């Protein structure tokens, strides 16, 4: 960071801190969750997660000023190397939420500088830039939004990756700059300019609101129209699904599953080369944790080792009084015949991966490699691991490969089945018996406001209207962590004459992600009830064959992947923030 930039950032931070401290100095902490984390900060002032969790606790109550206060306290207290990019991005979002655009952008810049300086993978930085651009666009700040989109595009292009988030294309379409959109898309997809898509100028409303392109009766989301036309025949890393190729997909999937079963069931487990996966972290919700296991299985295939789930684990999503092992296997069937129960001796045998790089681990000759949380961050989040596809399946693409792994792993055990069978079986029968299109809608709220723009109910309504008209949707499943949404869903189903497939929600826990962790820590929900509800939620959404939601949500993305693995997709997914991508 240049001296000038640093001075500006320091001056800005002083203004932000002064304003927020003045606002909040006399404001008491009245909610249990907030009190808990305020106390944790006093006890451990250098623990960055306390500030992030305290901020989320305030956001759960709709108190954005309080949420900003926690993050600002973190900036005042934490050492510079402890201030994470997540904290800076969260504060930047909060400042944007309350209309403080100039300061919000400065905080974003600081977070991006820290993120790019500590990572070889630009995809996270691009996601943040595009999120900020969408928020600026909604506020009519088109020039600033355009700069953010362009920066996101350059960030991914510099990393020589095919962008999976192409909001700049959508932005150009919305601004009626169609020739630029066509050329840029062709350049991105084919690495060469010149392919014209001949877009028709879509009918425009006087003002654009986030999501309008999906619900436009005459264009049904021009962005997806560009995406589908440009990617015909280009399967790698795309969400395109050609129903005419389902037979060849089925054969490939059978071959892949046979390879997985062979790898996961060696003749002699005592001699097998293994990777042991631990679920010891406490920073991810259910679906994000599950995605880490998916990546672990992919990595095991990459290095030709058997993946084994630690049985003596400490997964925060398991109640030790219900399942003392606290492992992945408390909720899901075994993924192979080999077993591993961690002990001090076994850790020495397998080796601790905390200080091991990806290159070292791929060369490691020890029989057992243990992936603890720190090793997972270094190895599983590396772009070479996240983007891996076996050579014989590359033509099927990354989405197909990862979805097949997710389908293999997502097999709830008898304990979970006993909890979810009653309220899932009727819904399953209704959805599977329907020959028409079944729309799965996931409306994610809660703590997601720090990760991507939250979208209003009206946007979802417009999109559902467009899908009902264009895709003849007859049935609809609506899921949300916001209970108010369900009353809206009933209204939409009546207005658009869509059969709303429902189940008994009287005993369902409407918590997810970071907010769930906060709720568990403050004893607001039952951990087993939450975990089984989360698994049931994914299973219900996966019953659809048309999907509407946000792929920034691991829950929605996982449900789509499971449906994709079952070859149950009738239309490209409608994601309101990002296209499908390969990160947990």
mmCIF file of N, CA and C in Angstrom, residues 343-399:
data_model
loop_
_atom_site.group_PDB
_atom_site.id
_atom_site.type_symbol
_atom_site.label_atom_id
_atom_site.label_comp_id
_atom_site.label_asym_id
_atom_site.label_seq_id
_atom_site.Cartn_x
_atom_site.Cartn_y
_atom_site.Cartn_z
ATOM 1 N N UNK A 343 -6.032 -40.872 17.686
ATOM 2 C CA UNK A 343 -5.382 -40.919 18.990
ATOM 3 C C UNK A 343 -4.046 -40.207 18.842
ATOM 4 N N UNK A 344 -3.346 -40.009 19.942
ATOM 5 C CA UNK A 344 -2.031 -39.376 19.861
ATOM 6 C C UNK A 344 -1.090 -40.208 18.999
ATOM 7 N N UNK A 345 -1.170 -41.526 19.169
ATOM 8 C CA UNK A 345 -0.296 -42.397 18.387
ATOM 9 C C UNK A 345 -0.648 -42.336 16.905
ATOM 10 N N UNK A 346 -1.969 -42.364 16.613
ATOM 11 C CA UNK A 346 -2.369 -42.366 15.205
ATOM 12 C C UNK A 346 -2.041 -41.034 14.546
ATOM 13 N N UNK A 347 -2.079 -39.944 15.319
ATOM 14 C CA UNK A 347 -1.717 -38.654 14.746
ATOM 15 C C UNK A 347 -0.253 -38.637 14.357
ATOM 16 N N UNK A 348 0.605 -39.234 15.204
ATOM 17 C CA UNK A 348 2.016 -39.298 14.866
ATOM 18 C C UNK A 348 2.239 -40.162 13.623
ATOM 19 N N UNK A 349 1.458 -41.254 13.545
ATOM 20 C CA UNK A 349 1.595 -42.128 12.376
ATOM 21 C C UNK A 349 1.185 -41.408 11.110
ATOM 22 N N UNK A 350 0.068 -40.694 11.206
ATOM 23 C CA UNK A 350 -0.456 -40.043 10.014
ATOM 24 C C UNK A 350 0.199 -38.715 9.715
ATOM 25 N N UNK A 351 0.770 -38.106 10.726
ATOM 26 C CA UNK A 351 1.388 -36.818 10.475
ATOM 27 C C UNK A 351 0.378 -35.696 10.529
ATOM 28 N N UNK A 352 0.729 -34.599 11.215
ATOM 29 C CA UNK A 352 -0.133 -33.440 11.323
ATOM 30 C C UNK A 352 0.116 -32.541 10.126
ATOM 31 N N UNK A 353 -0.943 -32.164 9.436
ATOM 32 C CA UNK A 353 -0.767 -31.394 8.209
ATOM 33 C C UNK A 353 -0.732 -29.893 8.394
ATOM 34 N N UNK A 354 -0.590 -29.402 9.621
ATOM 35 C CA UNK A 354 -0.710 -27.967 9.865
ATOM 36 C C UNK A 354 0.298 -27.146 9.075
ATOM 37 N N UNK A 355 1.515 -27.618 8.982
ATOM 38 C CA UNK A 355 2.571 -26.845 8.348
ATOM 39 C C UNK A 355 2.980 -27.406 6.988
ATOM 40 N N UNK A 356 2.091 -28.161 6.365
ATOM 41 C CA UNK A 356 2.399 -28.818 5.098
ATOM 42 C C UNK A 356 1.754 -28.054 3.947
ATOM 43 N N UNK A 357 2.513 -27.782 2.906
ATOM 44 C CA UNK A 357 1.977 -27.132 1.720
ATOM 45 C C UNK A 357 1.342 -28.178 0.815
ATOM 46 N N UNK A 358 0.623 -27.700 -0.218
ATOM 47 C CA UNK A 358 0.008 -28.632 -1.158
ATOM 48 C C UNK A 358 1.069 -29.482 -1.849
ATOM 49 N N UNK A 359 2.146 -28.848 -2.295
ATOM 50 C CA UNK A 359 3.200 -29.588 -2.985
ATOM 51 C C UNK A 359 3.803 -30.669 -2.091
ATOM 52 N N UNK A 360 4.022 -30.335 -0.810
ATOM 53 C CA UNK A 360 4.580 -31.313 0.114
ATOM 54 C C UNK A 360 3.622 -32.478 0.339
ATOM 55 N N UNK A 361 2.333 -32.161 0.476
ATOM 56 C CA UNK A 361 1.369 -33.217 0.748
ATOM 57 C C UNK A 361 1.196 -34.137 -0.455
ATOM 58 N N UNK A 362 1.290 -33.605 -1.651
ATOM 59 C CA UNK A 362 1.137 -34.434 -2.839
ATOM 60 C C UNK A 362 2.343 -35.352 -3.037
ATOM 61 N N UNK A 363 3.492 -34.952 -2.459
ATOM 62 C CA UNK A 363 4.687 -35.795 -2.553
ATOM 63 C C UNK A 363 4.846 -36.722 -1.353
ATOM 64 N N UNK A 364 4.050 -36.492 -0.307
ATOM 65 C CA UNK A 364 4.241 -37.210 0.962
ATOM 66 C C UNK A 364 4.036 -38.708 0.775
ATOM 67 N N UNK A 365 4.980 -39.495 1.258
ATOM 68 C CA UNK A 365 4.926 -40.942 1.100
ATOM 69 C C UNK A 365 4.367 -41.661 2.317
ATOM 70 N N UNK A 366 4.033 -40.933 3.379
ATOM 71 C CA UNK A 366 3.472 -41.601 4.552
ATOM 72 C C UNK A 366 2.131 -42.255 4.207
ATOM 73 N N UNK A 367 1.860 -43.348 4.887
ATOM 74 C CA UNK A 367 0.656 -44.113 4.555
ATOM 75 C C UNK A 367 -0.610 -43.324 4.845
ATOM 76 N N UNK A 368 -0.625 -42.564 5.928
ATOM 77 C CA UNK A 368 -1.821 -41.833 6.336
ATOM 78 C C UNK A 368 -1.503 -40.343 6.431
ATOM 79 N N UNK A 369 -2.312 -39.520 5.787
ATOM 80 C CA UNK A 369 -2.202 -38.071 5.888
ATOM 81 C C UNK A 369 -3.455 -37.541 6.566
ATOM 82 N N UNK A 370 -3.282 -36.750 7.612
ATOM 83 C CA UNK A 370 -4.410 -36.225 8.370
ATOM 84 C C UNK A 370 -4.673 -34.775 7.979
ATOM 85 N N UNK A 371 -5.899 -34.492 7.552
ATOM 86 C CA UNK A 371 -6.300 -33.134 7.197
ATOM 87 C C UNK A 371 -7.057 -32.508 8.361
ATOM 88 N N UNK A 372 -6.329 -31.777 9.217
ATOM 89 C CA UNK A 372 -7.021 -30.994 10.230
ATOM 90 C C UNK A 372 -7.473 -29.685 9.578
ATOM 91 N N UNK A 373 -8.062 -28.778 10.373
ATOM 92 C CA UNK A 373 -8.652 -27.574 9.804
ATOM 93 C C UNK A 373 -7.606 -26.699 9.108
ATOM 94 N N UNK A 374 -6.440 -26.528 9.727
ATOM 95 C CA UNK A 374 -5.415 -25.683 9.117
ATOM 96 C C UNK A 374 -4.904 -26.299 7.821
ATOM 97 N N UNK A 375 -4.744 -27.600 7.807
ATOM 98 C CA UNK A 375 -4.299 -28.263 6.582
ATOM 99 C C UNK A 375 -5.360 -28.159 5.491
ATOM 100 N N UNK A 376 -6.625 -28.237 5.878
ATOM 101 C CA UNK A 376 -7.707 -28.104 4.895
ATOM 102 C C UNK A 376 -7.666 -26.736 4.225
ATOM 103 N N UNK A 377 -7.413 -25.700 5.025
ATOM 104 C CA UNK A 377 -7.354 -24.356 4.456
ATOM 105 C C UNK A 377 -6.214 -24.225 3.450
ATOM 106 N N UNK A 378 -5.082 -24.851 3.747
ATOM 107 C CA UNK A 378 -3.932 -24.761 2.846
ATOM 108 C C UNK A 378 -4.082 -25.647 1.614
ATOM 109 N N UNK A 379 -4.663 -26.824 1.805
ATOM 110 C CA UNK A 379 -4.687 -27.809 0.724
ATOM 111 C C UNK A 379 -6.006 -27.789 -0.042
ATOM 112 N N UNK A 380 -7.122 -27.972 0.666
ATOM 113 C CA UNK A 380 -8.403 -28.122 -0.030
ATOM 114 C C UNK A 380 -8.878 -26.839 -0.687
ATOM 115 N N UNK A 381 -8.465 -25.689 -0.170
ATOM 116 C CA UNK A 381 -8.891 -24.426 -0.768
ATOM 117 C C UNK A 381 -7.945 -23.947 -1.862
ATOM 118 N N UNK A 382 -6.895 -24.715 -2.118
ATOM 119 C CA UNK A 382 -5.965 -24.347 -3.183
ATOM 120 C C UNK A 382 -6.653 -24.529 -4.536
ATOM 121 N N UNK A 383 -6.431 -23.579 -5.453
ATOM 122 C CA UNK A 383 -7.167 -23.624 -6.728
ATOM 123 C C UNK A 383 -6.866 -24.884 -7.526
ATOM 124 N N UNK A 384 -5.658 -25.468 -7.384
ATOM 125 C CA UNK A 384 -5.345 -26.683 -8.123
ATOM 126 C C UNK A 384 -6.170 -27.864 -7.640
ATOM 127 N N UNK A 385 -6.573 -27.821 -6.383
ATOM 128 C CA UNK A 385 -7.413 -28.885 -5.829
ATOM 129 C C UNK A 385 -8.873 -28.612 -6.152
ATOM 130 N N UNK A 386 -9.317 -27.379 -5.971
ATOM 131 C CA UNK A 386 -10.729 -27.048 -6.195
ATOM 132 C C UNK A 386 -11.138 -27.223 -7.654
ATOM 133 N N UNK A 387 -10.217 -27.045 -8.574
ATOM 134 C CA UNK A 387 -10.554 -27.109 -10.001
ATOM 135 C C UNK A 387 -10.168 -28.435 -10.644
ATOM 136 N N UNK A 388 -9.808 -29.420 -9.843
ATOM 137 C CA UNK A 388 -9.379 -30.708 -10.389
ATOM 138 C C UNK A 388 -10.549 -31.509 -10.958
ATOM 139 N N UNK A 389 -10.347 -32.086 -12.138
ATOM 140 C CA UNK A 389 -11.266 -33.055 -12.739
ATOM 141 C C UNK A 389 -10.405 -34.174 -13.325
ATOM 142 N N UNK A 390 -10.684 -35.458 -13.027
ATOM 143 C CA UNK A 390 -9.894 -36.551 -13.623
ATOM 144 C C UNK A 390 -9.869 -36.448 -15.139
ATOM 145 N N UNK A 391 -8.754 -36.810 -15.717
ATOM 146 C CA UNK A 391 -8.549 -36.635 -17.153
ATOM 147 C C UNK A 391 -9.657 -37.283 -17.976
ATOM 148 N N UNK A 392 -10.089 -38.491 -17.579
ATOM 149 C CA UNK A 392 -11.087 -39.205 -18.382
ATOM 150 C C UNK A 392 -12.481 -38.590 -18.303
ATOM 151 N N UNK A 393 -12.687 -37.635 -17.354
ATOM 152 C CA UNK A 393 -14.006 -37.014 -17.215
ATOM 153 C C UNK A 393 -13.973 -35.517 -17.520
ATOM 154 N N UNK A 394 -12.863 -35.014 -18.027
ATOM 155 C CA UNK A 394 -12.744 -33.570 -18.229
ATOM 156 C C UNK A 394 -13.780 -33.017 -19.191
ATOM 157 N N UNK A 395 -14.151 -33.804 -20.176
ATOM 158 C CA UNK A 395 -15.143 -33.300 -21.130
ATOM 159 C C UNK A 395 -16.507 -33.106 -20.479
ATOM 160 N N UNK A 396 -16.731 -33.733 -19.346
ATOM 161 C CA UNK A 396 -17.990 -33.551 -18.618
ATOM 162 C C UNK A 396 -17.981 -32.277 -17.774
ATOM 163 N N UNK A 397 -16.813 -31.814 -17.418
ATOM 164 C CA UNK A 397 -16.723 -30.540 -16.719
ATOM 165 C C UNK A 397 -16.679 -30.652 -15.207
ATOM 166 N N UNK A 398 -16.291 -29.552 -14.587
ATOM 167 C CA UNK A 398 -16.120 -29.506 -13.134
ATOM 168 C C UNK A 398 -17.455 -29.628 -12.392
ATOM 169 N N UNK A 399 -18.491 -28.960 -12.891
ATOM 170 C CA UNK A 399 -19.798 -29.051 -12.244
ATOM 171 C C UNK A 399 -20.280 -30.496 -12.197
#
